[in-house]
């Protein structure tokens, strides 16, 4: 032990034990260029997709911070049910909740008990 | 009436509760691609769906299973392990090892005091040995899937939408599987040579090169990279007259140090391989019994015609995304077909990630493994790590060639001041006793700080020895650190230590 100490006074190895490995407390998850990317650039589509993507609110982090859509809890917008005497119209809902028009193929399928799908 | 009671959910595909059970999946078969509406119960959603059961995919699947994710892995080959285990690294290593033994018994026994009678090759049995190794390993991975609760779906997956993968099952029928997260790990395929049709008999890729039924008299290898030289070595040892045609001025492909490449070429040439560097293949004709290859000097000029029983196309590999349905979700690839990802392996669609050969970086199995673990860690812990500056490359010829970090040429072109130290195996005691002394260890370190920048080895056991170099680079060691670390005597690794000594000061035994 002492012999090692004396030896190491003269030379400090470059490899040193840094302590237990821990996950950094703050990690920036915003998309950045992959280290092995040949052109060192992210295409514009990454930013534009994030702008467009609506997944329980926009993915764009800055909007959360500025208090825009998704930046405030939904409950603060008031009750989701229509007020007394008022009704929501289906056409007011986002497109995915709106009515899907029946195609002729579907009508035929229902009327023929599914047989038309194999005709 | 009927219309008003039908749930108006998004058109979601229906999936049986357990895909692995080969039950009759009527709703899927009948409605997939036909109906826009979901009439049945919602599909069970996985935490992670992995497309591809190669090294990247299966490692990610096991890691995800260990992390407690509900994971499914889709593989169309019918066996796990991908190119590496089935038609790449593993079978080629079996052939390299056994052909080396044959070659050694044939040519390198007398002066060792061993007298051998008639030595014959039984190619069928050699292939059988290779198949046994492969089967054992792929079954092993399948066992690990079961152990870690990974659902293994045998079929071809394609994106239906951003969360749904339609799977064409190998055993017939179709199904769909939904995932909160999706990992693309579809790997790569051999790049075909324009003008030559791959038939895996006369014109072959590495896949055909590990499955030939007889030793060809003459073989031409287009491309003097790692795959070409390894497979060329195998068939050269078994008796083929092998000619390697390489467009560039050195063998080994990108990253191999020029001094190492030159030495390796000399050694392989001594073993019987012929090399035509700075030469391009202009035309190939497969019409007759043999294949005729026309070549000319890369810069134009001298033309030549080569005749071969078998031509191996080993000009590289390209990412494999055919039939994946990327167009259905609007995912783009770059000019070389690689999926574009960010630092956390995410494509522009955040929950879809890509790792391994299908995206950036060197097409190496161990790089894919690292990425697999990191991608799952990003998913589960939000933090992962792959050091692309410390990924080793190994060529399993004899002697082996291995390197990590930068080559001397790369340092020169980057204007980095460096020190060089090298040590030949001919001065290493163990190599001497093994009568296997070809090659050397070369170390490059920063002129100012002595931090190791690159390590290049050509010699016996280089592939194993490079691990120490990778660790040194990963930890940011100096050559003095290695030189002052005790290495057992007598071992080949002493050559590694002595090269480090030569870098920061002087080697003892040379």
XYZ file of N, CA and C in Angstrom, chain A residues 7 10-16 21-24 27-39 41-50 53 55 59 90 95-103 105-107 109-110 116-119, chain B residues 2-3 6 8-11 30-31 34-37 39 162-163 329 332 334 338 340-351 359-362 371 378 381-383 385-386 388 449-451 471-472 474-478 480-481 484:
342
model
N 5.109 5.174 -5.227
C 5.255 5.065 -6.675
C 4.362 6.084 -7.382
N 5.020 9.924 -8.176
C 5.758 10.319 -9.368
C 4.900 10.318 -10.619
N 3.849 9.512 -10.647
C 3.053 9.389 -11.883
C 1.580 9.196 -11.551
N 0.781 9.984 -12.138
C -0.663 9.871 -11.936
C -1.267 9.194 -13.172
N -1.835 7.990 -13.038
C -2.405 7.345 -14.231
C -3.553 8.177 -14.793
N -3.707 8.148 -16.116
C -4.795 8.915 -16.717
C -6.149 8.291 -16.393
N -6.153 6.967 -16.213
C -7.409 6.304 -15.871
C -7.623 6.439 -14.374
N -8.684 7.065 -14.032
C -8.989 7.232 -12.612
C -10.418 6.794 -12.343
N -21.304 5.084 -11.218
C -21.926 5.691 -12.391
C -23.367 6.087 -12.073
N -23.716 7.297 -12.358
C -25.098 7.738 -12.103
C -25.682 8.366 -13.365
N -26.989 8.239 -13.495
C -27.667 8.861 -14.624
C -27.736 10.368 -14.364
N -27.362 11.165 -15.355
C -27.428 12.611 -15.148
C -28.840 13.039 -14.742
N -31.415 15.746 -18.504
C -31.027 15.312 -19.841
C -31.885 16.066 -20.850
N -31.233 16.610 -21.855
C -31.961 17.308 -22.908
C -32.391 16.277 -23.952
N -33.690 16.029 -24.033
C -34.176 15.009 -24.955
C -34.553 15.571 -26.328
N -34.361 16.859 -26.528
C -34.745 17.400 -27.840
C -33.848 16.790 -28.912
N -34.428 16.498 -30.096
C -33.648 15.788 -31.121
C -32.403 16.564 -31.546
N -31.294 15.834 -31.533
C -30.039 16.418 -32.012
C -29.422 15.435 -32.994
N -28.375 15.861 -33.650
C -27.763 15.012 -34.669
C -27.152 13.768 -34.022
N -27.356 12.616 -34.657
C -26.739 11.376 -34.192
C -25.227 11.488 -34.390
N -24.445 11.022 -33.405
C -22.986 11.189 -33.531
C -22.376 10.526 -34.765
N -23.016 9.477 -35.277
C -22.451 8.804 -36.455
C -23.078 9.300 -37.758
N -23.895 10.340 -37.680
C -24.534 10.865 -38.894
C -23.473 11.394 -39.855
N -23.537 10.991 -41.130
C -22.472 11.399 -42.048
C -22.472 12.890 -42.366
N -23.661 13.511 -42.429
C -23.654 14.931 -42.801
C -23.867 15.863 -41.611
N -26.290 16.664 -39.722
C -27.454 17.561 -39.744
C -28.729 16.740 -39.650
N -29.689 17.259 -38.929
C -31.002 16.606 -38.871
C -31.868 17.227 -39.953
N -32.584 16.411 -40.720
C -33.430 17.011 -41.750
C -34.552 17.849 -41.127
N -35.048 18.744 -41.900
C -36.107 19.669 -41.468
C -37.336 18.895 -40.985
N -37.527 17.669 -41.562
C -38.727 16.888 -41.242
C -38.849 16.584 -39.747
N -37.717 16.502 -39.032
C -37.760 16.205 -37.599
C -38.479 17.326 -36.852
N -38.082 18.565 -37.161
C -38.688 19.711 -36.486
C -40.138 19.865 -36.921
N -40.389 19.713 -38.232
C -41.753 19.945 -38.717
C -42.703 18.875 -38.191
N -42.189 17.616 -38.054
C -43.065 16.561 -37.525
C -43.437 16.867 -36.080
N -42.447 17.319 -35.325
C -42.712 17.630 -33.909
C -43.703 18.773 -33.776
N -47.052 17.124 -34.722
C -47.532 15.978 -33.955
C -48.378 16.412 -32.761
N -49.885 14.649 -29.709
C -50.011 13.415 -28.961
C -50.220 13.814 -27.518
N -45.792 17.987 -29.095
C -44.508 17.484 -28.598
C -43.524 18.622 -28.385
N -71.532 16.745 -33.532
C -70.421 15.885 -33.935
C -69.425 16.609 -34.835
N -61.507 15.566 -36.108
C -61.905 14.744 -37.244
C -62.016 13.259 -36.901
N -61.137 12.807 -36.008
C -61.138 11.371 -35.754
C -62.400 10.914 -35.021
N -63.120 11.844 -34.410
C -64.357 11.462 -33.731
C -65.587 11.694 -34.612
N -65.325 12.277 -35.760
C -66.471 12.584 -36.608
C -66.986 11.336 -37.316
N -68.155 11.509 -37.879
C -68.807 10.370 -38.488
C -68.068 9.923 -39.746
N -67.934 8.618 -39.883
C -67.305 8.064 -41.081
C -68.407 7.727 -42.065
N -68.266 8.225 -43.262
C -69.301 7.922 -44.260
C -69.195 6.464 -44.671
N -70.334 5.829 -44.907
C -70.326 4.417 -45.318
C -69.984 4.326 -46.794
N -69.121 3.377 -47.100
C -68.824 3.166 -48.520
C -69.825 2.127 -49.041
N -69.119 -0.505 -50.548
C -68.602 -1.847 -50.253
C -69.025 -2.293 -48.865
N -69.000 -1.340 -47.924
C -69.396 -1.675 -46.549
C -70.896 -1.943 -46.468
N -71.663 -1.133 -47.183
C -73.123 -1.334 -47.193
C -73.424 -2.724 -47.752
N -71.464 -5.246 -47.773
C -70.983 -6.273 -46.843
C -72.026 -6.532 -45.756
N -72.594 -5.444 -45.252
C -73.606 -5.595 -44.199
C -74.834 -6.304 -44.760
N -70.216 -10.359 -49.668
C -69.706 -9.553 -50.788
C -68.200 -9.330 -50.693
N -67.664 -9.454 -49.502
C -66.224 -9.249 -49.349
C -65.420 -10.357 -50.003
N -66.052 -11.463 -50.260
C -65.335 -12.602 -50.859
C -65.812 -12.873 -52.278
N -66.690 -12.005 -52.769
C -67.247 -12.242 -54.105
C -66.192 -11.994 -55.165
N -78.421 0.046 -37.062
C -77.126 -0.625 -36.913
C -75.989 0.394 -36.878
N -76.122 1.425 -37.749
C -75.067 2.428 -37.836
C -74.841 3.127 -36.510
N -72.796 1.041 -33.847
C -71.433 0.574 -34.140
C -70.424 1.588 -33.595
N -67.550 4.020 -33.272
C -66.836 4.729 -34.335
C -65.378 4.979 -33.914
N -64.721 3.924 -33.616
C -63.304 4.080 -33.242
C -62.484 4.282 -34.493
N -61.262 4.676 -34.307
C -60.345 4.769 -35.437
C -60.181 3.376 -36.034
N -59.946 3.304 -37.311
C -59.792 1.968 -37.873
C -58.576 1.272 -37.294
N -59.812 -11.697 -42.435
C -60.924 -11.205 -43.242
C -60.948 -9.691 -43.389
N -60.544 -9.017 -42.333
C -60.775 -7.583 -42.374
C -59.544 -6.753 -42.692
N -59.280 -4.451 -45.656
C -60.587 -4.368 -46.292
C -61.480 -3.345 -45.587
N -61.354 -3.278 -44.279
C -62.276 -2.443 -43.534
C -61.560 -1.273 -42.884
N -62.227 -0.131 -42.870
C -61.651 1.037 -42.225
C -62.110 1.145 -40.780
N -62.978 0.253 -40.394
C -63.592 0.395 -39.074
C -63.141 -0.727 -38.151
N -64.443 -3.186 -35.607
C -65.703 -3.718 -35.101
C -65.520 -4.546 -33.838
N -48.588 4.345 -37.636
C -47.445 4.671 -36.766
C -47.318 3.764 -35.537
N -48.390 3.060 -35.204
C -48.340 2.185 -34.039
C -48.641 0.722 -34.368
N -45.952 5.479 -43.256
C -45.829 6.358 -42.096
C -44.956 7.581 -42.401
N -38.443 8.747 -43.869
C -37.541 8.859 -45.005
C -36.174 8.237 -44.696
N -31.868 8.269 -46.010
C -30.940 9.198 -46.657
C -30.529 8.639 -48.023
N -30.213 4.690 -45.519
C -30.199 4.561 -44.055
C -31.328 5.380 -43.452
N -32.949 7.872 -41.020
C -32.358 9.037 -40.349
C -32.853 9.070 -38.905
N -31.885 9.146 -37.992
C -32.222 9.130 -36.566
C -31.534 10.282 -35.841
N -31.998 10.537 -34.613
C -31.329 11.554 -33.805
C -30.421 10.868 -32.782
N -29.952 11.615 -31.790
C -28.962 11.065 -30.853
C -29.525 9.978 -29.946
N -30.863 9.886 -29.879
C -31.474 8.855 -29.031
C -32.101 7.749 -29.885
N -31.628 7.614 -31.122
C -32.059 6.586 -32.072
C -33.496 6.775 -32.528
N -34.106 7.948 -32.242
C -35.478 8.198 -32.653
C -35.500 8.664 -34.095
N -36.479 8.176 -34.841
C -36.702 8.755 -36.159
C -37.490 10.028 -35.917
N -37.930 10.664 -36.987
C -38.691 11.908 -36.774
C -39.985 11.607 -36.016
N -40.483 10.365 -36.139
C -41.640 9.959 -35.341
C -41.066 9.415 -34.035
N -41.273 10.163 -32.977
C -40.525 9.958 -31.744
C -40.561 8.552 -31.146
N -41.661 7.844 -31.303
C -41.739 6.527 -30.674
C -41.221 5.416 -31.583
N -29.314 1.888 -40.006
C -29.112 3.329 -39.804
C -27.627 3.685 -39.823
N -27.268 4.837 -39.270
C -25.893 5.347 -39.384
C -24.856 4.457 -38.682
N -23.612 4.709 -39.013
C -22.504 4.034 -38.325
C -22.035 2.799 -39.056
N -20.923 2.222 -38.578
C -20.393 1.028 -39.251
C -21.344 -0.161 -39.121
N -25.896 -0.424 -29.545
C -27.030 0.459 -29.814
C -28.321 -0.107 -29.239
N -32.531 4.317 -23.246
C -33.175 5.607 -23.530
C -34.679 5.503 -23.282
N -34.882 4.452 -19.156
C -34.252 5.337 -18.164
C -34.037 6.748 -18.691
N -34.202 6.909 -19.993
C -33.986 8.234 -20.577
C -32.524 8.562 -20.793
N -31.660 7.546 -20.619
C -30.234 7.811 -20.763
C -29.503 6.561 -21.242
N -25.743 5.116 -23.712
C -24.390 5.531 -24.083
C -23.767 4.574 -25.101
N -23.328 5.107 -26.223
C -22.486 4.361 -27.162
C -21.367 5.302 -27.583
N -18.957 5.982 -30.264
C -18.655 5.592 -31.648
C -17.161 5.719 -31.975
N -0.203 14.933 -25.067
C -0.769 14.348 -23.837
C -0.487 12.860 -23.684
N -0.062 12.196 -24.745
C 0.194 10.750 -24.761
C -1.116 9.930 -24.727
N -2.247 10.597 -24.853
C -3.523 9.869 -24.883
C -3.579 9.015 -26.164
N -10.757 -0.767 -24.492
C -10.909 -0.325 -23.103
C -10.033 0.906 -22.841
N -8.814 0.857 -23.365
C -7.891 1.981 -23.177
C -8.458 3.252 -23.801
N -11.659 3.831 -24.542
C -12.891 4.185 -23.821
C -12.556 4.951 -22.530
N -11.511 4.532 -21.850
C -11.131 5.164 -20.582
C -10.200 6.356 -20.764
N -9.812 6.617 -22.014
C -8.910 7.742 -22.251
C -7.529 7.525 -21.668
N -6.981 6.316 -21.867
C -5.674 5.992 -21.289
C -4.536 6.561 -22.119
N -3.392 6.692 -21.483
C -2.181 7.080 -22.211
C -1.420 5.805 -22.549
N 1.523 5.288 -21.786
C 2.304 4.976 -20.589
C 1.474 4.142 -19.605
N 0.165 4.441 -19.525
C -0.721 3.660 -18.655
C -0.659 2.178 -19.015
N 2.825 0.622 -18.306
C 3.122 0.377 -16.891
C 2.190 -0.656 -16.268
